[in-house]
Coordinates of C-alpha atoms in Angstrom, one line a residue:
M225 CA 0.1 -0.2 -0.1
K226 CA 1.1 3.6 -1.2
K227 CA 0.9 6.5 1.1
Q228 CA 1.3 10.4 0.1
I229 CA 3.9 12.1 2.3
N230 CA 6.1 15.4 2.4
R231 CA 9.4 14.2 2.8
N232 CA 11.0 17.1 4.8
N233 CA 8.8 15.8 7.7
I234 CA 9.4 12.3 7.0
W235 CA 13.3 12.9 7.2
T236 CA 12.8 15.0 10.5
E237 CA 10.3 12.6 12.5
A238 CA 13.0 9.8 11.6
F239 CA 15.9 12.0 13.4
V240 CA 13.6 13.0 16.1
N241 CA 12.5 9.3 17.0
Q242 CA 16.1 8.3 17.1
L243 CA 16.9 11.4 19.4
V244 CA 13.9 10.1 21.8
Y245 CA 15.8 6.5 22.1
C246 CA 19.0 8.1 22.8
G247 CA 17.2 9.9 26.0
I248 CA 16.3 13.1 25.0
K249 CA 13.6 14.3 27.0
N250 CA 12.8 17.9 26.4
V251 CA 13.1 20.5 24.0
C252 CA 13.0 24.2 23.4
L253 CA 10.9 25.6 20.3
S254 CA 10.7 29.1 18.5
P255 CA 8.2 29.8 15.9
G256 CA 9.2 30.6 12.4
S257 CA 8.5 29.1 8.9
R258 CA 11.4 27.2 7.6
N259 CA 11.7 25.1 10.9
T260 CA 8.2 24.3 10.2
P261 CA 9.3 19.9 9.8
L262 CA 11.7 20.3 13.0
T263 CA 9.0 21.9 14.6
L264 CA 6.4 19.6 13.9
A265 CA 8.3 16.4 14.4
F266 CA 9.1 17.5 17.8
A267 CA 5.3 18.1 18.5
K268 CA 4.2 14.8 17.8
Q269 CA 6.4 13.1 20.0
K270 CA 4.6 12.3 23.2
K271 CA 8.1 11.2 25.1
I272 CA 9.4 14.7 25.1
K273 CA 8.1 17.7 26.9
K274 CA 8.1 20.9 24.7
F275 CA 9.0 24.2 25.7
I276 CA 7.6 27.3 23.5
I277 CA 10.1 30.3 23.9
L278 CA 9.3 33.4 21.5
D279 CA 12.7 34.9 22.2
E280 CA 15.3 32.5 20.5
R281 CA 18.2 34.0 23.1
S282 CA 16.0 33.4 25.8
S283 CA 15.2 29.8 24.7
A284 CA 19.2 28.7 24.4
F285 CA 19.5 30.3 28.1
F286 CA 16.6 28.1 29.2
A287 CA 17.8 24.9 27.3
L288 CA 21.4 25.5 29.1
G289 CA 19.8 25.7 32.4
L290 CA 17.6 22.4 31.7
A291 CA 20.5 21.1 31.0
K292 CA 22.2 22.3 33.8
Q293 CA 19.8 20.9 36.0
T294 CA 18.9 17.5 34.6
G295 CA 22.6 16.6 33.3
K296 CA 21.1 15.7 29.7
P297 CA 21.3 17.3 26.6
T298 CA 18.5 19.6 25.5
A299 CA 17.3 20.2 22.1
I300 CA 17.0 23.5 20.6
V301 CA 14.8 24.2 17.3
T302 CA 15.0 27.7 15.7
T303 CA 14.1 29.0 12.2
S304 CA 16.9 30.2 10.0
G305 CA 18.3 33.4 9.4
T306 CA 19.0 35.9 12.3
A307 CA 17.6 33.6 14.9
I308 CA 20.5 31.1 15.0
A309 CA 22.9 34.0 15.9
E310 CA 20.7 34.5 18.9
L311 CA 21.6 31.2 20.2
Y312 CA 25.2 31.7 20.6
P313 CA 25.7 33.3 24.0
A314 CA 24.1 30.2 25.8
I315 CA 26.1 28.2 23.2
L316 CA 29.3 29.9 24.4
E317 CA 28.5 29.4 28.0
A318 CA 27.2 25.7 27.2
F319 CA 30.7 25.2 25.5
N320 CA 32.7 26.6 28.4
T321 CA 30.8 24.6 31.1
K322 CA 30.5 21.1 28.9
T323 CA 26.9 21.9 29.1
P324 CA 24.7 19.2 26.6
M325 CA 22.6 20.6 23.8
I326 CA 21.8 19.7 20.7
I327 CA 20.9 22.8 18.3
C328 CA 18.8 21.9 15.6
T329 CA 18.7 24.9 12.9
A330 CA 16.7 24.8 9.9
D331 CA 18.2 26.7 6.7
R332 CA 17.2 27.4 3.2
P333 CA 18.4 24.9 0.2
P334 CA 22.1 25.6 -1.4
E335 CA 19.9 27.3 -4.5
L336 CA 18.8 30.0 -2.3
H337 CA 22.2 30.9 -1.1
N338 CA 24.3 33.9 -2.4
C339 CA 21.5 35.0 -4.3
G340 CA 20.4 37.8 -2.0
T341 CA 17.4 35.7 -0.8
N342 CA 15.4 36.8 2.3
Q343 CA 16.4 35.3 5.8
T344 CA 19.6 33.8 4.5
V345 CA 23.1 33.6 6.5
N346 CA 25.8 31.3 5.5
Q347 CA 24.8 28.5 9.1
Q348 CA 27.8 26.2 7.8
N349 CA 29.6 25.7 11.0
I350 CA 28.5 28.9 12.2
Y351 CA 29.4 28.4 16.3
S352 CA 33.1 27.6 15.0
P353 CA 35.2 27.6 17.1
N354 CA 33.0 27.2 20.1
I355 CA 31.0 24.2 19.0
K356 CA 31.8 20.4 20.0
Y357 CA 30.8 19.1 16.9
F358 CA 28.9 20.4 13.7
I359 CA 27.3 18.3 10.9
D360 CA 25.1 19.5 7.9
A361 CA 22.1 16.9 7.3
G362 CA 21.8 17.9 3.6
L363 CA 18.5 18.0 2.0
P364 CA 15.8 15.2 2.6
E365 CA 16.6 12.1 0.8
L366 CA 13.9 9.2 1.5
T367 CA 16.4 6.3 1.1
T368 CA 17.5 3.2 3.2
G369 CA 20.8 4.7 3.5
K370 CA 20.6 8.3 3.7
I371 CA 18.2 7.6 6.6
N372 CA 19.9 5.4 8.2
F373 CA 22.7 7.9 8.1
L374 CA 20.6 10.6 9.8
K375 CA 19.7 8.4 12.6
Q376 CA 23.2 7.7 13.3
T377 CA 24.1 11.4 12.9
A378 CA 21.4 11.6 15.7
V379 CA 22.9 9.2 17.8
K380 CA 26.1 10.6 17.2
L381 CA 25.2 14.1 18.0
Y382 CA 23.7 12.5 21.4
N383 CA 26.6 10.3 22.6
L384 CA 28.9 13.1 21.9
S385 CA 27.2 16.0 23.5
A386 CA 26.3 13.6 26.4
Y387 CA 29.1 11.8 27.1
K388 CA 32.3 11.6 24.9
S389 CA 32.7 15.2 24.5
P390 CA 30.5 17.1 26.8
G391 CA 28.9 20.5 25.3
P392 CA 26.8 21.7 22.6
V393 CA 26.7 20.2 19.1
H394 CA 24.9 21.6 16.1
I395 CA 22.9 20.4 13.0
N396 CA 21.8 22.4 10.3
F397 CA 18.8 21.3 8.2
P398 CA 18.3 22.9 5.0
F399 CA 14.9 22.6 3.6
R400 CA 13.0 23.1 -0.1
K401 CA 9.4 23.9 0.2
P402 CA 6.7 22.8 0.4
L403 CA 7.5 22.6 4.5
E404 CA 3.9 21.6 5.8
P405 CA 2.6 17.7 6.1
S406 CA -0.3 18.3 3.7
A407 CA 1.9 19.7 1.0
I408 CA 2.6 16.1 -1.0
T409 CA 6.2 15.8 -2.3
D410 CA 6.4 12.0 -2.6
T411 CA 4.4 8.9 -2.6
I412 CA 6.1 5.5 -1.1
E413 CA 5.3 2.3 0.4
T414 CA 3.6 2.2 3.9
S415 CA 6.3 -0.5 5.0
K416 CA 9.2 1.8 4.0
I417 CA 7.6 5.0 6.2
N418 CA 7.4 2.3 9.4
E419 CA 11.3 1.4 8.1
F420 CA 12.0 4.9 8.0
L421 CA 10.6 6.2 11.4
S422 CA 12.0 3.3 13.2
H423 CA 14.8 3.8 15.4
R424 CA 18.1 1.8 15.6
N425 CA 20.5 1.0 18.2
F426 CA 23.5 2.6 17.4
L427 CA 24.3 3.9 20.9
S428 CA 27.2 3.0 22.9
V429 CA 29.5 5.0 25.8
N430 CA 32.8 5.0 26.3
S431 CA 33.9 6.2 29.8
K432 CA 37.2 4.7 29.7
T433 CA 39.8 7.0 31.9
S434 CA 43.3 7.1 32.7
T435 CA 44.3 6.7 36.2
I436 CA 47.2 8.0 38.3
N437 CA 50.9 7.0 38.7
K438 CA 53.0 6.4 41.2
K439 CA 55.0 9.2 40.5
I440 CA 52.0 11.5 40.8
F441 CA 51.1 9.9 43.9
N442 CA 54.5 10.3 45.3
T443 CA 54.5 14.1 44.7
I444 CA 51.3 14.6 46.7
I445 CA 52.5 12.6 49.7
K446 CA 55.8 14.1 50.3
N447 CA 54.6 17.6 50.4
E448 CA 53.6 18.1 53.9
K449 CA 52.2 21.6 53.6
G450 CA 49.3 21.3 50.7
I451 CA 46.5 22.8 49.8
I452 CA 43.0 21.3 48.5
Y453 CA 41.5 24.0 46.0
C454 CA 37.7 22.8 45.1
G455 CA 36.5 25.2 42.2
G456 CA 32.9 25.4 40.5
G457 CA 32.0 22.0 38.6
T458 CA 32.0 20.0 42.0
T459 CA 29.0 19.1 43.6
D460 CA 28.5 15.3 43.6
K461 CA 27.8 13.6 46.6
I462 CA 30.4 10.9 46.4
F463 CA 33.2 13.3 45.7
T464 CA 32.5 15.5 48.5
K465 CA 32.8 12.2 50.7
L466 CA 35.6 11.2 49.2
L467 CA 37.6 14.6 49.2
I468 CA 36.8 15.1 52.9
Q469 CA 38.2 11.4 53.4
L470 CA 41.3 12.6 51.6
S471 CA 41.7 15.6 53.2
M472 CA 41.4 14.0 56.8
K473 CA 44.3 11.6 55.3
L474 CA 46.6 14.0 54.1
N475 CA 45.8 16.9 56.6
Y476 CA 45.2 19.3 53.8
P477 CA 42.8 22.1 54.1
I478 CA 40.5 22.5 51.5
V479 CA 39.7 25.7 49.8
A480 CA 36.3 25.8 48.9
D481 CA 35.0 28.3 46.5
G482 CA 31.8 29.5 46.8
T483 CA 30.8 28.1 43.4
S484 CA 31.5 24.8 44.3
S485 CA 28.6 23.5 46.3
I486 CA 31.0 21.8 49.0
R487 CA 29.9 24.7 51.8
F488 CA 26.4 23.0 51.9
G489 CA 25.5 20.2 53.2
K490 CA 25.3 17.3 56.3
F491 CA 29.0 16.4 56.2
N492 CA 32.2 17.0 58.1
K493 CA 33.6 20.6 57.4
T494 CA 35.9 20.4 59.9
N495 CA 38.6 21.3 56.9
I496 CA 36.6 23.2 54.8
I497 CA 38.1 27.0 54.2
S498 CA 35.2 29.3 53.2
N499 CA 36.8 32.4 53.8
A500 CA 40.1 32.0 52.2
S501 CA 39.1 34.7 49.3
A502 CA 39.3 37.2 52.5
F503 CA 42.1 36.3 54.7
L504 CA 44.4 35.6 51.6
S505 CA 44.6 39.3 51.3
S506 CA 47.1 39.4 54.0
K507 CA 50.3 39.7 52.5
K508 CA 51.9 38.6 55.9
F509 CA 49.8 35.4 55.7
N510 CA 50.4 34.4 52.3
L511 CA 54.4 35.2 52.6
K512 CA 54.8 33.2 55.6
F513 CA 52.8 30.2 54.9
S514 CA 52.7 29.8 51.3
P515 CA 51.5 26.0 50.2
E516 CA 54.0 23.6 48.8
L517 CA 51.8 21.6 46.7
I518 CA 48.0 22.7 45.4
L519 CA 45.8 20.0 44.4
Q520 CA 43.2 21.5 42.1
F521 CA 39.6 20.0 41.6
G522 CA 36.9 22.0 39.3
Y523 CA 37.2 25.3 37.8
A524 CA 39.3 28.4 38.2
P525 CA 38.8 30.4 41.4
T526 CA 35.9 33.2 41.3
S527 CA 37.7 36.1 43.6
N528 CA 40.6 38.1 42.3
V529 CA 42.3 37.3 45.8
L530 CA 42.5 33.7 44.7
L531 CA 43.7 34.1 41.3
E532 CA 46.5 36.5 42.8
F533 CA 47.4 33.8 45.0
F534 CA 47.7 30.7 42.3
K535 CA 49.5 33.3 40.2
N536 CA 52.3 34.2 42.8
T537 CA 52.8 31.2 44.9
K538 CA 55.5 29.3 43.9
S539 CA 54.0 26.2 44.9
K540 CA 53.6 22.9 42.6
K541 CA 50.4 22.5 41.3
I542 CA 48.3 19.3 39.7
A543 CA 44.9 19.6 38.6
V544 CA 42.6 16.9 38.3
N545 CA 39.4 16.8 36.0
K546 CA 37.6 14.4 33.2
L547 CA 38.7 16.0 30.4
G548 CA 42.0 17.0 31.2
E549 CA 41.8 20.8 30.9
L550 CA 43.7 23.3 32.2
H551 CA 41.5 25.8 34.7
D552 CA 44.3 28.2 35.6
P553 CA 44.4 31.6 34.1
S554 CA 48.2 32.1 35.5
R555 CA 49.3 29.1 33.4
T556 CA 51.4 27.8 36.4
T557 CA 49.7 24.4 36.7
E558 CA 52.6 21.9 36.2
K559 CA 50.4 18.5 35.7
I560 CA 46.8 18.0 34.8
I561 CA 45.3 14.3 35.2
K562 CA 42.9 13.6 33.2
T563 CA 40.7 11.4 34.8
E564 CA 36.9 11.0 36.5
P565 CA 37.6 12.7 39.9
V566 CA 35.8 10.4 41.6
N567 CA 38.2 7.7 40.7
F568 CA 41.2 9.6 41.3
L569 CA 40.2 10.0 45.0
K570 CA 39.1 6.2 45.4
E571 CA 42.3 5.5 43.9
F572 CA 44.5 7.4 45.8
L573 CA 42.8 6.6 49.0
S574 CA 42.9 2.9 48.2
T575 CA 46.7 3.1 47.9
I576 CA 47.2 5.4 51.0
D577 CA 45.4 2.5 52.7
A578 CA 47.1 -0.1 51.4
E579 CA 50.8 1.4 52.0
K580 CA 49.7 2.3 55.5
I581 CA 50.9 5.9 55.1
K582 CA 50.6 8.2 58.1
F583 CA 50.4 11.7 57.8
T584 CA 51.2 13.3 61.3
N585 CA 53.9 16.0 60.3
N586 CA 51.7 18.6 59.0
K587 CA 48.6 18.8 61.7
R588 CA 50.1 22.3 62.3
W589 CA 49.7 23.4 58.9
L590 CA 46.0 22.4 58.9
K591 CA 45.6 24.0 62.1
I592 CA 47.0 27.3 60.9
F593 CA 44.4 27.2 58.0
Q594 CA 41.7 26.2 60.7
N595 CA 42.5 29.2 62.8
A596 CA 42.5 31.6 59.9
E597 CA 39.2 30.5 58.9
K598 CA 37.7 30.2 62.4
I599 CA 39.0 34.4 63.3
S600 CA 37.9 35.2 59.8
E601 CA 34.5 33.6 60.5
S602 CA 33.8 35.5 63.6
V603 CA 34.9 38.9 62.3
K604 CA 32.2 38.2 59.3
Q605 CA 29.6 37.2 61.4
N606 CA 30.0 40.3 63.5
F607 CA 30.4 42.6 60.7
L608 CA 27.5 41.5 59.1
Q609 CA 25.6 41.4 62.1
K610 CA 25.9 45.1 62.5
A611 CA 25.7 46.2 58.8
D612 CA 22.8 48.6 57.8
F613 CA 20.4 47.8 55.1
P614 CA 20.8 47.5 51.9
F615 CA 24.2 46.2 52.4
E616 CA 24.5 44.2 49.3
G617 CA 26.5 41.5 50.4
K618 CA 24.1 40.7 53.2
V619 CA 21.2 40.3 51.0
I620 CA 22.7 36.5 49.8
T621 CA 23.6 35.7 53.9
E622 CA 19.7 36.7 54.4
L623 CA 18.6 34.9 51.8
L624 CA 20.1 31.7 52.3
K625 CA 18.7 31.2 56.0
S626 CA 15.3 31.6 54.5
L627 CA 16.0 29.1 51.9
P628 CA 14.1 25.8 52.0
N629 CA 16.4 22.5 52.2
K630 CA 17.1 21.2 48.3
A631 CA 16.3 24.4 46.9
N632 CA 17.7 25.7 43.6
L633 CA 19.6 28.9 44.1
I634 CA 21.1 30.7 40.8
I635 CA 23.8 33.3 41.4
A636 CA 24.3 35.6 38.7
N637 CA 27.7 37.2 37.5
S638 CA 29.0 40.3 38.3
T639 CA 28.8 41.5 41.8
P640 CA 26.5 38.6 43.3
V641 CA 28.4 36.0 42.5
R642 CA 31.6 37.8 44.3
D643 CA 29.5 38.6 47.1
F644 CA 28.4 34.7 47.5
D645 CA 32.1 33.8 47.5
L646 CA 33.0 36.5 49.8
F647 CA 30.1 36.2 52.6
T648 CA 28.7 32.7 52.3
A649 CA 29.3 30.7 55.6
P650 CA 29.2 26.7 55.4
S651 CA 25.6 25.5 56.3
N652 CA 24.1 22.1 56.9
K653 CA 21.5 22.9 54.2
K654 CA 21.6 21.1 51.2
I655 CA 21.3 23.6 48.1
N656 CA 21.7 23.1 44.7
L657 CA 23.9 26.0 43.1
I658 CA 23.8 26.8 39.7
F659 CA 25.9 29.3 37.9
N660 CA 26.8 30.6 34.3
R661 CA 30.5 30.9 35.0
G662 CA 31.8 29.1 31.5
V663 CA 32.3 32.7 30.5
S664 CA 30.3 35.2 33.4
G665 CA 28.7 36.7 30.8
I666 CA 25.6 39.0 32.6
D667 CA 22.9 38.0 29.7
G668 CA 20.5 34.8 29.9
I669 CA 20.6 34.5 33.7
I670 CA 16.3 34.6 34.4
S671 CA 16.0 32.6 31.2
T672 CA 18.3 30.2 32.8
A673 CA 16.7 30.0 36.1
A674 CA 13.7 29.3 34.3
G675 CA 15.1 26.3 32.7
V676 CA 16.3 24.9 36.2
S677 CA 12.9 25.6 37.9
A678 CA 10.8 23.8 34.7
S679 CA 13.3 20.7 35.5
S680 CA 12.8 20.8 39.1
K681 CA 10.1 20.0 41.4
T682 CA 12.3 22.1 44.7
P683 CA 11.7 25.9 45.0
T684 CA 14.1 27.8 42.8
F685 CA 15.3 31.2 43.6
L686 CA 17.6 33.6 41.6
V687 CA 19.9 36.3 42.9
T688 CA 20.9 39.0 40.1
G689 CA 21.9 42.9 40.0
D690 CA 19.8 45.0 37.9
L691 CA 21.7 44.8 35.0
S692 CA 21.5 41.4 34.5
F693 CA 17.7 41.6 34.8
F694 CA 18.0 44.2 32.3
H695 CA 19.5 41.8 29.9
D696 CA 17.3 39.0 30.1
L697 CA 13.5 41.3 30.6
N698 CA 12.4 38.6 28.1
G699 CA 13.0 35.6 30.5
L700 CA 10.4 37.1 32.4
H701 CA 7.9 35.9 29.5
T702 CA 9.3 32.8 29.2
V703 CA 8.2 32.2 32.9
V704 CA 5.1 33.1 33.0
N705 CA 4.2 31.7 29.8
N706 CA 5.3 28.1 30.6
S707 CA 3.6 28.2 33.9
L708 CA 6.8 28.3 36.5
N709 CA 7.6 29.2 39.5
L710 CA 10.9 31.2 40.3
N711 CA 11.9 33.8 42.9
I712 CA 14.1 36.5 42.0
V713 CA 15.9 38.6 44.4
L714 CA 17.2 41.8 42.2
I715 CA 19.8 43.9 44.0
N716 CA 19.4 47.2 41.9
N717 CA 22.1 49.8 42.2
N718 CA 21.0 51.5 39.2
G719 CA 23.8 50.5 37.1
G720 CA 27.2 48.8 36.6
G721 CA 28.5 48.5 40.6
I722 CA 30.9 46.3 40.0
F723 CA 33.0 48.9 37.8
R724 CA 33.8 50.1 41.6
M725 CA 36.2 47.5 42.4
M726 CA 38.2 47.9 39.5
P727 CA 41.5 50.1 38.9
V728 CA 39.5 52.2 36.5
S729 CA 37.4 53.4 39.6
N730 CA 40.6 55.2 40.6
T731 CA 41.9 56.4 37.4
L732 CA 39.2 58.4 35.7
K733 CA 37.2 61.9 36.9
H734 CA 34.1 60.9 38.3
K735 CA 31.7 62.7 35.5
Y736 CA 33.6 60.0 32.8
F737 CA 32.9 57.1 35.1
N738 CA 29.7 57.2 36.2
K739 CA 28.5 58.4 32.6
Y740 CA 31.2 55.4 30.7
F741 CA 31.3 52.5 33.0
I742 CA 28.3 52.9 36.0
T743 CA 25.9 54.1 33.2
P744 CA 22.9 54.7 35.1
H745 CA 19.6 53.5 33.5
N746 CA 17.5 54.7 35.8
I747 CA 14.4 51.9 35.1
D748 CA 11.4 51.3 36.7
F749 CA 11.2 47.5 37.0
A750 CA 8.2 47.4 38.8
F751 CA 6.3 48.4 35.6
A752 CA 8.0 45.8 33.6
I753 CA 7.5 43.2 36.0
K754 CA 3.9 43.6 36.2
A755 CA 3.4 43.8 32.6
F756 CA 5.0 40.4 31.6
G757 CA 2.3 39.0 34.7
G758 CA 4.6 38.7 37.8
N759 CA 4.4 39.6 41.5
Y760 CA 6.4 42.4 43.0
F761 CA 8.2 43.1 46.1
K762 CA 9.7 46.4 46.9
I763 CA 11.7 45.3 50.1
K764 CA 12.7 48.3 52.6
S765 CA 14.4 46.5 55.6
W766 CA 16.3 43.5 56.7
N767 CA 13.1 42.1 58.5
E768 CA 11.0 42.5 55.5
L769 CA 13.1 40.7 53.6
D770 CA 13.1 38.1 55.4
K771 CA 9.6 38.1 56.2
Q772 CA 8.9 37.9 52.6
L773 CA 11.5 35.1 51.7
S774 CA 10.1 33.3 54.8
G775 CA 6.6 33.2 52.6
T776 CA 7.9 32.0 49.1
A777 CA 6.5 28.7 50.3
K778 CA 3.1 29.9 49.4
L779 CA 3.6 31.9 46.8
R780 CA 2.9 30.5 42.9
G781 CA 4.6 32.0 39.7
L782 CA 6.9 34.8 39.2
N783 CA 7.6 36.8 42.2
I784 CA 10.5 39.8 42.3
F785 CA 11.5 40.9 45.6
E786 CA 13.8 44.2 44.8
I787 CA 16.2 45.7 46.8
F788 CA 17.6 49.3 46.3
S789 CA 21.1 49.6 47.1
D790 CA 24.0 52.4 46.8
S791 CA 26.9 50.9 44.9
E792 CA 29.6 53.2 46.2
K793 CA 28.6 52.7 50.1
S794 CA 28.3 48.8 49.6
F795 CA 32.1 49.2 48.1
K796 CA 33.0 51.1 50.8
I797 CA 31.7 48.9 53.2
R798 CA 33.6 45.9 51.4
K799 CA 36.5 47.7 51.7
S800 CA 36.5 48.2 55.5
Y801 CA 35.9 44.4 55.8
K802 CA 38.7 43.6 54.0
E803 CA 40.6 45.8 56.2
M804 CA 39.4 44.0 59.3
I805 CA 40.3 40.7 58.2
I806 CA 43.6 41.7 57.0
K807 CA 44.0 43.2 60.5
A808 CA 42.7 40.3 62.4
I809 CA 45.0 37.6 60.0
D810 CA 48.3 39.5 60.6
K811 CA 47.8 39.5 64.3
L812 CA 47.1 35.7 63.9
T813 CA 50.7 35.4 61.7
D814 CA 52.6 37.0 64.2
E815 CA 51.6 35.1 66.6
Y816 CA 53.3 31.8 64.8

C-alpha cells in the first residue's frame, strides 16, 4: 500500500524518533517558517516535553538551565537567518561549562544562498570554534542509506554531547518548500515509511579514563604543606565524601570556592575553608604560609584574591578533571590528570590504605588554616550582624537563612557571585547551586533560572543585579508563558556597580566614570514586571526581606523582590570588611 507524504516531515520525524530513543526528554522551540518540519516532528513526539519560547536567545539560555539541572542534553529548534545567531551567547556558556545541548537549525536550500534571498545567511559551522561538533544534514532524501545515516548522526550528536565530549553540538537542516505535511512531495510504500520512522540501536558509551601513576602519588604525599582547592563544577555527593576523606588523611585544608557547593550539606566541615578569598588578602599570611603543593579540582577561582594567590605562589600545582583541561589563568599548573575525580580519589585513598601511610607531621599546617578560617568567620559574622540595610553582601546571607532545604539557587555574575563567594558560610542545608561561570556573561540569567525551575520539583531562587535583570527581561515572559515558579531577588544599584571594584574607578574623573562605566539606567522595573504578569515586592528592611522570603513557600508563579542599594556605599563597606580581616589575620600570623 502506498501513501502520499511530505519528505521534509518524514526526514525530521526519523531524526527526532532516534533522538528520543537515545534519551532526549526536553526541547525548546521558537516559532518560524523554515523550521516547520522540525517543529512538527518534535510536537508529535509524546515522550518529549516541549517548551515554546518566543525569543531565541531566551530559549537557548532556558535550554542551558534545563541541561545544567538534568545533566542530559536539551534540544533547541530555530528557524533560519538571524534567529540562529541569538543562540550564540548560551552556546558560548555551554561550550565552556561542558553543558550538553543539541542545536537544530533550519536553513534555506543551497540554490537560495548567495543570491539575495531573504532571511538567508551562511549557517555552515557558524558557531565554530565554540561548538563540539557540527554537521549539515543535507537535503532530505528518502532512501534507506540516507535515513540510516541521519539516524546515526542523531546518535553521534547525543553521544558526543552527553558523554564523549560534553557540550553543545549543532546540526543544520536545509529544507526546500513545501514545508507543511499536507503538501505532497512523494508517494511511497507504507512499509517503507514505518522502516524510516523506526529507531536503530547505534548507541554506545565509552567512559574509559586514565589513572594516576606512582610518580604523581609520591609527589603529593611527600609535600606536607598542601592545599586542596575545590572550584565550581564539583557537586557530586560521592566526590564530596571522598574529598573530605582525603583531606583528613593528608591534613590538607580544602579551600572551597563559593561556586563549588561543598560549603553546603550535612558532612564534616572541619577542614573546609570558606574565607580564603578574604584572609589570603593578608600579605603577611601569604608570605609566611605559602603551600608546597596545590591539588585542584573544578574550575578556576571566582575571586581576584585567589587568582592572584594562584599566580604568585611558588607551589607545585596538580589539577584533576575528567577532560584534562587547564583551569588556571596563571598557567602555572604543572600537571593535569585526565580522569574522573571520583576515580582519582578512590584510587588515591586505597593506595594510602594499602601502603599504611600515616601523615602526622603536617597537623600544625592544617591547624594554621583552621585558625585563620575561625578568626575570619568570627569577624565576618560580627560585621554582617551590624551591617545596615541594604548592604549588598548581606542580602545573599539573609536569603540563605530563608531558603528551604534542597532549594535551587542561581547566582548571577558580576557583583552577586563575588559577594556569594566572599560572605557565605558553611551550612548543613543542602543547596543546589547553579552558575553561568563558563564565560561569566550577564545575559540570559533569568531564562537559565527558568530552565532550572522547569526541570525541578523544588523551589528555585535567583539572585541578580539590575543590569543582568535588564539584559534578560524577555526571560520573564518565558517564566510566565510556561507557568513556572521562580523567585528572584533583584539587587538594584542602578548600573554597573562592579566597576567600583576595578582600577578604572581610581583613574577616571567622576563624570567620566559614572557616564561610561556605571551607566545608570534609571528604569522602574516594577512596571515591566507587572506587564509580564509577575508579582512585585519592594523590600525596605532586613525584617521585611526575611518575612517575604520566608513566605515564598506559599507563593506561585513569578515573584520579584527588589532591593535598592547604593553601590558606592557597598564598595566602601566591603573595603572596610577586608581591612578588618587583614588586621585580624596579620595578628594571627605574628603569633606563629
